[in-house]
Amino acid sequence: MAPKLLLTFVIYRLISTVGLTLDPTDLLRLEVDGHLSVDPSDVKTASVDFGMMNRAEPLAVLHPSSAEDVARLVGAAYGSAHGLSVSARGHGHSINGQAQTSSGVVIEMSASKGVRQWGLPRVSEQSRYVDAWGGELWIDVLKTTLEHGLAPKSWTDYLYLSVGGTLSNAGISGQAFNHGPQISNVYELDVVTGKGELLTCSEEQNSELFHAVLGGLGQFGIITRARIGLEPAPQRVRWIRVLYSNFSTFTKDQEYLISLHGQPPNQKFDYVEGFVIVDEGLINNWRSSFFSPRNPVKISSFGTNGGVLYCLEVTKNYHESTADTIDQDVEALLKRLDFIPSSVFTTDLPYVDFLDRVHKAELKLRSKGLWDVPHPWLNLFVPRSRIADFDEGVFKGILGNKTSGPILIYPMNKNKWDDRTSVVTPEEDVFYLVALLRSALDSGDEAQSLEYLSNQNRQILRFCDDAGIKVKQYLPHYTTQEDWVDHFGDDKWTLFSKRKMDFDPRRILATGQRIFKPMA
Ligand code: FAD
């Protein structure tokens, strides 16, 4: 269908669906080089996400061909008389409908049905950065940069997420203690604001927009290009897991390891994470394919008497040319830790295989029909001073002995996060990510049901509230503005709202976050 005709159709659907009276003139002027679609399969894809708990059908889906297409659509929505919203969708890996809208158009940033004018990520070897389209998946950024012997420094555990999607949150993994989150490793952005302007921003240029967009939950603009810092890519990774039965020893060691961030590379690990094991089944779960069937691990063999085990996970990157010192460096670091002596599990693999580890697990789960299921995930930043209380109340209390998915726990250094960005973290020098990454199953076991797990999440949040543990949600989800104000705190909320007024005054962007009511 020709773009003009198609937009007329969209407008009629909008009028008939939500009963709005539109002034279609501006929208009718829209011409895009990409593809604007009302194809039911496109609408269906854009109406769901990884969480599988929310569903909202957009009126149409834009497969943009360029940043200009994005600007044309947002500009037209901004100019239309009555609230047509626009939501960028990266790879749709949100949990609670954050990239959805039922009163507007979803821009599919990653799916490349449009004619891609932006091409592959472009690497500058000399200045060590890559320019990537906002919808590019991190796996593709990695593949391109590796051709130049370079790689981004800060990652997420899973690479089938878009650049714009993770930069709208923070983007964290075990490298964050050292390099900060992904948003601390961005040099420059191209952004289409809620007024439809395409602007370049950085620390020096349009810096307010730059900081607003990083961790900005899609509220201030759509990222169409990100310039990301690179480092020489390691070739291999030594990947080590050790176990603890004592929580305070575990966290003491984790905190020690992240305190080494300022040390020379051979005197610190490159990645520090960890996870909690509360039931026997979990030790061989989807994140733990590491413990292979040839190398089975039994919780009971570590003398926990049915209690909780904690697994510290660290890596050391290396080049084949420095392989002779890797054993020594790892040994020296492990010597300073206090884990259960018989519990060291080591593997060695190419750098790409380590970074892409979760995708392997995804393929296995997909083959068993266990990937496309509801995911009532809860991600919390917990201040260091209260992590032991969280352990007592949640890991050893509320969770019981079944968890239905991995539970990650690792600390980060706040000084690696830039306070000027929009992301919210606890007010302490060190805080932990606790990620309850659970899948709901229709297995007949009540403890695996969506209702049970959702209730448990509410119980965890209530426990923190009652105990005065000032957690902050990562990938936050709230449904009332009061809760959002509470999340941001008074000062940051004032700034966040002002930025919204400046960059998206009609409140048309990323309405699926439910932070601001779209204008009628
Ligand atoms: P979407 O879900 O499509 O969008 C998320 C939000 O960002 C929406 O509000 C959307 O409107 C907005 N948005 C999307 N693209 C743009 C853009 N170009 N410009 C502006 N706004 C935009 N996170 C971590 O930090 N670390 C992890 O290790 C990690 N692991 C994960 C593993 C799995 C299996 C999954 C499902 C998620 C994981 N996440 C992790 C969470 C992930 O970072 C977020 O859910 C992220 O938003 C997903 O990216 P996406 O591209 O799918 O974004």
Coordinates of C-alpha atoms and ligand atoms in Angstrom, one line a residue:
M1 CA 0.0 0.0 0.0
A2 CA 1.3 3.5 -0.8
P3 CA 2.4 5.4 2.3
K4 CA -0.2 8.1 2.0
L5 CA -3.0 5.6 1.6
L6 CA -1.7 3.5 4.4
L7 CA -1.6 6.5 6.8
T8 CA -5.2 7.3 5.9
F9 CA -6.0 3.8 6.9
V10 CA -4.1 4.1 10.1
I11 CA -6.0 7.3 11.0
Y12 CA -9.3 5.7 10.3
R13 CA -8.4 2.8 12.5
L14 CA -7.3 5.3 15.2
I15 CA -10.6 7.1 15.0
S16 CA -12.6 3.9 15.0
T17 CA -10.5 2.2 17.7
V18 CA -10.2 5.0 20.3
G19 CA -12.8 7.4 19.1
L20 CA -10.4 10.3 18.7
T21 CA -11.0 13.2 16.3
L22 CA -7.7 13.7 14.5
D23 CA -6.4 16.4 12.3
P24 CA -4.9 14.1 9.8
T25 CA -3.2 16.8 7.7
D26 CA 0.2 16.4 9.1
L27 CA 0.2 12.7 9.1
L28 CA -1.0 12.6 5.5
R29 CA 2.1 14.6 4.5
L30 CA 4.3 11.7 5.8
E31 CA 6.3 9.8 3.3
V32 CA 8.7 7.2 4.5
D33 CA 11.5 5.3 2.7
G34 CA 11.0 2.3 4.9
H35 CA 7.8 0.3 5.3
L36 CA 4.7 1.3 7.2
S37 CA 2.7 -1.8 7.9
V38 CA -0.7 -2.9 9.2
D39 CA 0.0 -6.5 8.3
P40 CA -1.5 -8.6 11.1
S41 CA 1.7 -10.5 11.6
D42 CA 3.7 -7.3 12.1
V43 CA 1.0 -6.0 14.5
K44 CA 1.0 -9.2 16.4
T45 CA 4.8 -9.3 16.8
A46 CA 4.7 -5.7 18.1
S47 CA 1.9 -6.4 20.6
V48 CA 3.9 -8.9 22.7
D49 CA 7.2 -9.0 24.5
F50 CA 9.5 -11.4 26.3
G51 CA 7.5 -11.1 29.5
M52 CA 4.4 -12.4 27.8
M53 CA 2.2 -10.8 30.4
N54 CA 1.1 -7.7 28.6
R55 CA -0.5 -7.3 25.2
A56 CA -1.3 -4.1 23.3
E57 CA -1.9 -3.9 19.6
P58 CA -0.5 -0.9 17.8
L59 CA -2.4 0.8 15.0
A60 CA 0.5 0.3 12.7
V61 CA 4.2 -0.7 12.6
L62 CA 7.0 1.3 11.0
H63 CA 10.0 -0.6 9.7
P64 CA 12.2 2.5 9.2
S65 CA 14.9 2.7 6.6
S66 CA 16.8 5.6 8.2
A67 CA 16.8 8.0 11.1
E68 CA 14.9 10.4 8.9
D69 CA 12.0 8.0 8.7
V70 CA 11.9 7.9 12.5
A71 CA 12.0 11.7 12.6
R72 CA 9.2 11.9 10.0
L73 CA 6.9 9.7 11.9
V74 CA 7.6 11.3 15.3
G75 CA 7.3 14.7 13.8
A76 CA 3.9 13.9 12.3
A77 CA 2.7 12.4 15.6
Y78 CA 3.9 15.5 17.4
G79 CA 2.1 17.7 15.0
S80 CA -1.2 15.8 15.0
A81 CA -3.9 17.4 17.1
H82 CA -4.7 14.5 19.4
G83 CA -2.2 12.1 21.0
L84 CA -0.9 9.6 18.6
S85 CA 1.9 7.8 20.5
V86 CA 5.1 6.4 19.1
S87 CA 7.0 3.6 20.7
A88 CA 10.4 2.4 19.6
R89 CA 10.8 -1.4 19.9
G90 CA 14.3 -2.8 20.1
H91 CA 14.1 -6.5 20.3
G92 CA 10.9 -6.6 22.4
H93 CA 12.8 -8.2 25.4
S94 CA 11.0 -6.1 28.0
I95 CA 8.9 -7.8 30.6
N96 CA 6.0 -5.5 31.2
G97 CA 4.9 -4.0 27.8
Q98 CA 7.4 -1.2 27.9
A99 CA 7.8 -1.1 24.1
Q100 CA 4.1 -1.4 23.4
T101 CA 1.3 1.0 22.6
S102 CA -2.3 0.6 21.7
S103 CA -2.8 4.2 20.7
G104 CA -0.2 4.7 18.1
V105 CA 2.6 3.3 16.0
V106 CA 5.4 1.0 17.0
I107 CA 8.8 1.5 15.3
E108 CA 10.5 -1.8 14.8
M109 CA 14.1 -0.7 15.3
S110 CA 15.7 -4.1 15.0
A111 CA 13.7 -6.1 12.5
S112 CA 15.0 -5.0 9.1
K113 CA 12.0 -5.2 6.8
G114 CA 12.7 -1.7 5.8
V115 CA 15.4 -1.0 3.3
R116 CA 18.3 -0.5 5.7
Q117 CA 20.1 2.7 4.7
W118 CA 22.2 2.8 7.8
G119 CA 24.3 -0.3 6.9
L120 CA 26.5 -2.3 9.3
P121 CA 28.1 -0.8 12.4
R122 CA 31.1 1.3 11.4
V123 CA 34.3 1.0 13.4
S124 CA 37.0 3.6 13.8
E125 CA 40.2 1.6 14.7
Q126 CA 42.2 4.7 15.3
S127 CA 39.7 6.3 17.8
R128 CA 38.5 3.0 19.1
Y129 CA 34.8 3.4 18.8
V130 CA 31.9 1.9 16.8
D131 CA 28.9 3.7 15.4
A132 CA 25.9 1.5 15.5
W133 CA 22.2 1.9 14.5
G134 CA 20.0 2.2 17.5
G135 CA 18.2 -1.0 16.6
E136 CA 21.4 -3.0 16.1
L137 CA 21.6 -6.1 18.2
W138 CA 24.7 -6.3 20.4
I139 CA 25.7 -9.7 18.9
D140 CA 26.0 -7.9 15.5
V141 CA 27.9 -5.1 17.0
L142 CA 30.3 -7.6 18.5
K143 CA 30.7 -9.6 15.2
T144 CA 31.6 -6.4 13.3
T145 CA 34.0 -5.0 15.9
L146 CA 35.8 -8.3 16.2
E147 CA 36.7 -8.1 12.5
H148 CA 38.9 -5.1 13.6
G149 CA 40.3 -6.9 16.7
L150 CA 38.2 -4.7 18.9
A151 CA 35.2 -5.1 21.2
P152 CA 32.9 -3.0 23.5
K153 CA 34.0 -3.1 27.1
S154 CA 30.7 -3.4 29.0
W155 CA 28.0 -6.0 28.2
T156 CA 24.8 -7.6 29.1
D157 CA 24.7 -11.3 29.8
Y158 CA 22.6 -11.8 26.7
L159 CA 23.5 -10.3 23.3
Y160 CA 20.2 -10.5 21.4
L161 CA 19.1 -7.1 22.8
S162 CA 19.2 -3.8 20.9
V163 CA 21.7 -1.0 21.5
G164 CA 18.8 1.5 22.0
G165 CA 16.9 -0.9 24.3
T166 CA 19.8 -1.5 26.8
L167 CA 21.0 2.1 26.7
S168 CA 17.5 3.2 27.6
N169 CA 17.9 1.1 30.8
A170 CA 21.7 0.9 31.7
G171 CA 23.0 -2.4 30.3
I172 CA 24.8 -4.4 33.0
S173 CA 26.8 -7.5 33.4
G174 CA 29.9 -8.7 35.3
Q175 CA 32.1 -6.0 33.7
A176 CA 30.1 -3.2 35.2
F177 CA 32.2 -3.1 38.4
N178 CA 35.2 -2.2 36.2
H179 CA 33.9 -0.3 33.2
G180 CA 30.5 0.9 34.5
P181 CA 27.2 0.0 32.8
Q182 CA 26.9 0.3 29.0
I183 CA 25.6 3.8 29.4
S184 CA 29.0 4.8 30.9
N185 CA 30.7 3.7 27.7
V186 CA 28.8 5.9 25.1
Y187 CA 30.6 8.8 23.4
E188 CA 27.8 10.2 21.3
L189 CA 24.2 9.6 20.2
D190 CA 21.8 10.6 17.4
V191 CA 18.4 11.0 18.9
V192 CA 15.0 11.8 17.5
T193 CA 13.2 13.8 20.2
G194 CA 9.5 13.8 20.9
K195 CA 9.3 16.9 18.7
G196 CA 10.6 14.9 15.7
E197 CA 14.0 16.7 15.7
L198 CA 17.0 14.6 14.9
L199 CA 19.9 15.8 17.1
T200 CA 23.4 14.7 17.8
C201 CA 24.3 14.8 21.5
S202 CA 27.3 14.0 23.7
E203 CA 29.0 15.4 26.8
E204 CA 29.9 18.5 24.8
Q205 CA 26.9 18.9 22.5
N206 CA 23.2 19.0 23.6
S207 CA 24.5 17.4 26.8
E208 CA 21.2 17.6 28.6
L209 CA 19.6 15.4 26.0
F210 CA 22.5 13.1 26.1
H211 CA 22.3 12.5 29.8
A212 CA 18.5 12.4 29.7
V213 CA 18.3 9.6 27.1
L214 CA 20.9 7.4 28.8
G215 CA 18.8 5.2 31.2
G216 CA 15.9 7.4 30.1
L217 CA 13.4 4.5 29.5
G218 CA 12.7 5.8 26.0
Q219 CA 11.0 8.9 27.4
F220 CA 13.0 11.7 25.8
G221 CA 13.9 10.4 22.3
I222 CA 14.6 7.5 20.0
I223 CA 18.2 6.6 19.7
T224 CA 19.1 6.1 16.1
R225 CA 22.8 5.9 16.4
A226 CA 25.2 5.3 19.3
R227 CA 28.9 5.7 19.3
I228 CA 30.4 3.2 21.7
G229 CA 33.9 2.9 23.1
L230 CA 36.0 -0.1 22.3
E231 CA 39.0 -1.9 23.6
P232 CA 41.3 -4.6 22.0
A233 CA 39.3 -7.8 22.0
P234 CA 40.6 -10.6 24.1
Q235 CA 40.9 -14.0 22.4
R236 CA 40.0 -16.4 25.2
V237 CA 38.4 -16.5 28.6
R238 CA 39.2 -18.5 31.7
W239 CA 35.8 -18.9 33.4
I240 CA 35.7 -20.0 37.0
R241 CA 33.0 -20.8 39.5
V242 CA 33.5 -21.4 43.2
L243 CA 30.9 -22.1 45.9
Y244 CA 30.1 -20.7 49.3
S245 CA 27.7 -21.8 52.0
N246 CA 28.2 -18.7 54.1
F247 CA 26.6 -15.5 52.7
S248 CA 28.8 -13.0 54.4
T249 CA 32.0 -14.7 53.2
F250 CA 30.5 -14.8 49.7
T251 CA 29.7 -11.1 49.7
K252 CA 32.9 -10.1 51.4
D253 CA 34.8 -11.9 48.5
Q254 CA 32.6 -10.3 45.8
E255 CA 33.1 -6.9 47.3
Y256 CA 36.9 -7.4 47.6
L257 CA 37.1 -8.4 44.0
I258 CA 35.2 -5.3 42.8
S259 CA 37.4 -3.1 45.0
L260 CA 40.3 -4.1 42.7
H261 CA 38.8 -2.1 39.8
G262 CA 41.7 0.4 39.8
Q263 CA 44.4 -2.2 39.8
P264 CA 46.5 -3.2 36.7
P265 CA 44.7 -5.7 34.4
N266 CA 46.5 -8.8 35.6
Q267 CA 45.6 -8.1 39.2
K268 CA 41.9 -8.2 38.9
F269 CA 39.2 -10.3 37.3
D270 CA 37.5 -9.0 34.2
Y271 CA 34.0 -10.1 35.2
V272 CA 32.5 -10.7 38.6
E273 CA 29.0 -12.1 39.0
G274 CA 27.3 -14.7 41.2
F275 CA 24.2 -16.6 41.7
V276 CA 22.1 -18.1 44.5
I277 CA 21.2 -21.8 44.6
V278 CA 18.3 -22.7 46.7
D279 CA 17.3 -25.9 45.2
E280 CA 19.0 -28.9 43.8
G281 CA 17.4 -28.6 40.4
L282 CA 18.8 -25.2 39.9
I283 CA 22.4 -26.0 40.0
N284 CA 22.1 -27.5 36.5
N285 CA 19.7 -24.9 35.2
W286 CA 19.8 -22.9 32.0
R287 CA 22.5 -20.5 33.2
S288 CA 24.6 -23.4 34.6
S289 CA 25.2 -25.5 31.6
F290 CA 28.7 -24.9 32.7
F291 CA 28.3 -27.7 35.2
S292 CA 28.2 -30.3 32.5
P293 CA 26.5 -33.7 32.8
R294 CA 30.1 -35.1 32.8
N295 CA 30.8 -32.8 35.7
P296 CA 27.6 -33.1 37.9
V297 CA 27.3 -31.1 41.0
K298 CA 25.3 -32.1 44.0
I299 CA 24.4 -29.4 46.6
S300 CA 24.3 -32.0 49.3
S301 CA 27.9 -32.8 48.7
F302 CA 28.9 -29.3 50.0
G303 CA 27.3 -29.9 53.4
T304 CA 24.7 -27.2 53.4
N305 CA 22.1 -29.3 55.2
G306 CA 19.5 -28.3 52.7
G307 CA 20.4 -24.6 53.0
V308 CA 21.3 -22.1 50.4
L309 CA 24.5 -22.1 48.3
Y310 CA 26.1 -19.1 46.7
C311 CA 28.2 -19.4 43.5
L312 CA 30.8 -16.7 42.7
E313 CA 31.5 -16.5 38.9
V314 CA 34.6 -14.7 37.6
T315 CA 36.5 -14.6 34.4
K316 CA 39.9 -13.6 33.2
N317 CA 40.4 -12.6 29.6
Y318 CA 43.6 -13.3 27.8
H319 CA 45.4 -13.4 24.5
E320 CA 47.1 -16.5 23.3
S321 CA 50.3 -14.6 23.5
T322 CA 49.9 -14.2 27.2
A323 CA 48.5 -17.6 27.9
D324 CA 51.6 -18.6 29.9
T325 CA 50.8 -16.2 32.7
I326 CA 47.1 -16.8 33.0
D327 CA 47.3 -19.7 35.4
Q328 CA 49.5 -17.7 37.7
D329 CA 47.3 -14.6 37.6
V330 CA 44.1 -16.6 38.3
E331 CA 45.8 -18.6 41.0
A332 CA 47.0 -15.4 42.8
L333 CA 43.5 -14.0 42.8
L334 CA 41.8 -17.1 43.9
K335 CA 44.2 -17.6 46.8
R336 CA 42.8 -14.4 48.4
L337 CA 39.3 -15.8 48.5
D338 CA 37.5 -17.9 51.1
F339 CA 35.3 -20.3 49.1
I340 CA 34.7 -24.0 49.8
P341 CA 38.1 -25.5 48.8
S342 CA 36.8 -28.5 46.9
S343 CA 34.4 -26.3 44.8
V344 CA 36.4 -24.8 42.0
F345 CA 35.0 -25.4 38.5
T346 CA 37.0 -24.1 35.6
T347 CA 36.5 -23.9 31.9
D348 CA 38.3 -22.1 29.1
L349 CA 36.7 -20.9 25.9
P350 CA 36.8 -18.3 23.1
Y351 CA 35.8 -14.8 24.1
V352 CA 32.8 -14.8 21.7
D353 CA 31.5 -18.0 23.2
F354 CA 31.7 -16.6 26.7
L355 CA 29.8 -13.4 25.8
D356 CA 27.2 -15.3 23.8
R357 CA 26.7 -18.0 26.5
V358 CA 23.0 -17.3 27.2
H359 CA 22.0 -17.7 23.6
K360 CA 23.1 -21.3 23.7
A361 CA 20.8 -21.8 26.7
E362 CA 18.1 -20.0 24.8
L363 CA 18.3 -22.5 21.9
K364 CA 18.0 -25.4 24.3
L365 CA 15.0 -23.9 26.0
R366 CA 13.4 -23.1 22.7
S367 CA 13.8 -26.7 21.6
K368 CA 11.9 -27.8 24.7
G369 CA 9.2 -25.1 24.4
L370 CA 10.4 -23.4 27.5
W371 CA 11.4 -20.0 26.1
D372 CA 8.1 -18.5 25.0
V373 CA 6.5 -18.6 28.4
P374 CA 5.6 -15.8 30.8
H375 CA 8.5 -14.3 32.6
P376 CA 7.6 -12.5 35.8
W377 CA 11.1 -11.2 36.3
L378 CA 12.1 -8.9 39.1
N379 CA 15.4 -7.0 39.1
L380 CA 16.5 -5.0 42.1
F381 CA 19.4 -2.8 43.1
V382 CA 20.0 -3.5 46.8
P383 CA 22.3 -1.3 48.9
R384 CA 25.3 -3.1 50.3
S385 CA 24.5 -2.2 53.9
R386 CA 21.2 -4.3 53.7
I387 CA 22.2 -7.2 51.4
A388 CA 22.5 -9.5 54.4
D389 CA 19.0 -8.6 55.5
F390 CA 17.8 -9.3 52.0
D391 CA 19.5 -12.7 52.1
E392 CA 17.8 -13.6 55.4
G393 CA 14.4 -12.4 54.3
V394 CA 14.3 -13.4 50.7
F395 CA 16.8 -16.1 49.7
K396 CA 16.4 -18.0 53.0
G397 CA 12.9 -16.9 53.7
I398 CA 10.3 -15.9 51.1
L399 CA 11.7 -18.1 48.3
G400 CA 11.3 -21.4 50.1
N401 CA 13.2 -24.1 48.4
K402 CA 12.1 -23.6 44.8
T403 CA 12.9 -20.7 42.6
S404 CA 11.8 -21.5 39.0
G405 CA 14.7 -19.7 37.4
P406 CA 18.2 -18.3 38.0
I407 CA 18.8 -15.7 40.7
L408 CA 21.8 -13.5 40.0
I409 CA 23.6 -11.5 42.6
Y410 CA 26.6 -9.3 42.1
P411 CA 27.9 -5.9 43.4
M412 CA 28.8 -2.8 41.5
N413 CA 30.7 0.4 42.2
K414 CA 28.5 3.5 42.1
N415 CA 31.4 5.7 41.1
K416 CA 31.3 4.0 37.7
W417 CA 27.7 5.4 37.1
D418 CA 27.2 8.9 36.0
D419 CA 24.7 10.7 38.2
R420 CA 23.6 13.0 35.4
T421 CA 22.0 10.2 33.4
S422 CA 18.4 9.3 34.1
V423 CA 19.0 5.9 35.7
V424 CA 18.3 5.5 39.4
T425 CA 20.6 3.6 41.8
P426 CA 20.7 3.3 45.6
E427 CA 22.6 6.0 47.6
E428 CA 25.6 3.8 48.6
D429 CA 29.1 3.4 47.1
V430 CA 28.4 -0.3 46.5
F431 CA 25.1 -1.8 45.5
Y432 CA 24.0 -5.3 44.4
L433 CA 22.0 -6.4 41.4
V434 CA 19.6 -9.1 42.5
A435 CA 17.9 -10.5 39.4
L436 CA 15.1 -13.1 39.9
L437 CA 14.8 -14.4 36.4
R438 CA 11.9 -16.8 36.7
S439 CA 9.7 -18.6 34.1
A440 CA 6.1 -19.4 34.8
L441 CA 5.0 -22.8 33.7
D442 CA 1.7 -24.5 33.3
S443 CA 3.0 -27.6 34.8
G444 CA 0.3 -28.2 37.4
D445 CA 2.9 -27.3 40.1
E446 CA 1.4 -24.2 41.8
A447 CA 4.8 -22.9 42.8
Q448 CA 5.6 -22.5 39.1
S449 CA 2.4 -20.7 38.2
L450 CA 2.4 -17.1 37.0
E451 CA 0.1 -16.1 39.9
Y452 CA 2.3 -17.7 42.5
L453 CA 5.5 -16.1 41.2
S454 CA 3.9 -12.7 40.7
N455 CA 2.6 -12.8 44.3
Q456 CA 6.0 -13.7 45.5
N457 CA 7.5 -10.7 43.7
R458 CA 5.0 -8.5 45.5
Q459 CA 5.8 -10.1 48.8
I460 CA 9.5 -9.4 48.2
L461 CA 8.9 -5.8 47.5
R462 CA 6.6 -5.5 50.5
F463 CA 9.3 -7.2 52.7
C464 CA 11.9 -4.6 51.5
D465 CA 9.5 -1.8 52.2
D466 CA 8.6 -3.0 55.7
A467 CA 12.2 -3.7 56.6
G468 CA 13.3 -0.2 55.3
I469 CA 15.6 -1.8 52.6
K470 CA 15.8 1.0 50.1
V471 CA 15.9 -1.0 46.9
K472 CA 15.6 0.5 43.5
Q473 CA 14.0 -1.5 40.7
Y474 CA 16.2 -2.1 37.6
L475 CA 14.1 -2.3 34.4
P476 CA 11.5 -0.6 36.6
H477 CA 7.8 -1.3 36.3
Y478 CA 5.1 0.8 38.1
T479 CA 1.6 1.6 37.2
T480 CA 1.0 4.8 39.1
Q481 CA 2.8 8.2 38.9
E482 CA 3.0 8.2 42.7
D483 CA 5.2 5.0 42.5
W484 CA 7.3 6.5 39.8
V485 CA 7.9 9.7 41.9
D486 CA 8.9 7.4 44.7
H487 CA 11.2 5.4 42.4
F488 CA 13.1 8.6 41.2
G489 CA 13.0 10.5 44.5
D490 CA 12.0 14.1 44.6
D491 CA 15.0 15.7 43.0
K492 CA 15.5 13.2 40.2
W493 CA 11.8 13.3 39.5
T494 CA 11.8 17.1 39.2
L495 CA 14.7 16.8 36.7
F496 CA 13.0 13.8 34.9
S497 CA 9.7 15.7 34.5
K498 CA 11.5 18.9 33.3
R499 CA 13.4 16.9 30.7
K500 CA 10.1 15.4 29.6
M501 CA 8.7 18.8 29.1
D502 CA 11.7 19.9 27.1
F503 CA 12.2 16.9 24.9
D504 CA 8.7 15.2 24.6
P505 CA 6.2 17.9 25.7
R506 CA 3.3 16.0 24.2
R507 CA 4.2 12.8 26.0
I508 CA 4.0 10.7 22.9
L509 CA 7.1 8.5 23.4
A510 CA 7.3 5.1 25.0
T511 CA 3.9 5.3 26.7
G512 CA 4.2 1.6 27.6
Q513 CA 6.4 2.6 30.5
R514 CA 3.3 4.2 32.0
I515 CA 5.3 7.1 33.6
F516 CA 3.4 10.0 32.0
K517 CA -0.2 10.0 30.8
P518 CA -0.2 10.7 27.1
M519 CA -1.9 14.0 26.3
A520 CA -5.5 13.5 25.1
Ligands
FAD1 P1 12.7 -3.3 24.1 O1 12.1 -4.2 25.0 O2 12.3 -3.4 22.7 O3 12.5 -1.8 24.6 C1 12.7 -1.4 25.9 C2 12.4 0.1 26.2 O4 13.3 0.9 25.5 C3 11.0 0.5 25.6 O5 10.5 1.4 26.5 C4 11.3 1.0 24.3 O6 10.4 1.9 23.9 C5 12.7 1.7 24.5 N1 13.5 1.6 23.3 C6 13.8 0.6 22.5 N2 14.6 1.0 21.5 C7 14.9 2.3 21.7 C8 15.7 3.2 21.0 N3 16.3 2.9 19.9 N4 15.7 4.5 21.5 C9 15.0 4.8 22.6 N5 14.2 4.0 23.3 C10 14.2 2.7 22.9 N6 19.6 -6.3 30.9 C11 20.8 -6.0 31.4 O7 21.1 -4.8 31.7 N7 21.7 -7.0 31.6 C12 21.5 -8.3 31.2 O8 22.3 -9.1 31.4 C13 20.2 -8.6 30.7 N8 20.0 -9.8 30.3 C14 18.8 -10.1 29.7 C15 18.5 -11.4 29.2 C16 17.3 -11.7 28.6 C17 17.0 -13.1 28.2 C18 16.3 -10.7 28.5 C19 15.0 -11.0 27.9 C20 16.5 -9.4 29.0 C21 17.8 -9.1 29.6 N9 18.1 -7.8 30.0 C22 19.3 -7.5 30.5 C23 17.1 -6.7 30.0 C24 17.2 -5.9 28.7 O9 18.3 -5.1 28.7 C25 16.0 -4.9 28.6 O10 14.8 -5.6 28.7 C26 16.1 -4.1 27.3 O11 15.1 -3.1 27.3 C27 15.8 -5.1 26.2 O12 16.2 -4.5 25.0 P2 15.3 -4.5 23.7 O13 16.1 -4.1 22.7 O14 14.6 -5.8 23.6 O15 14.3 -3.4 24.2

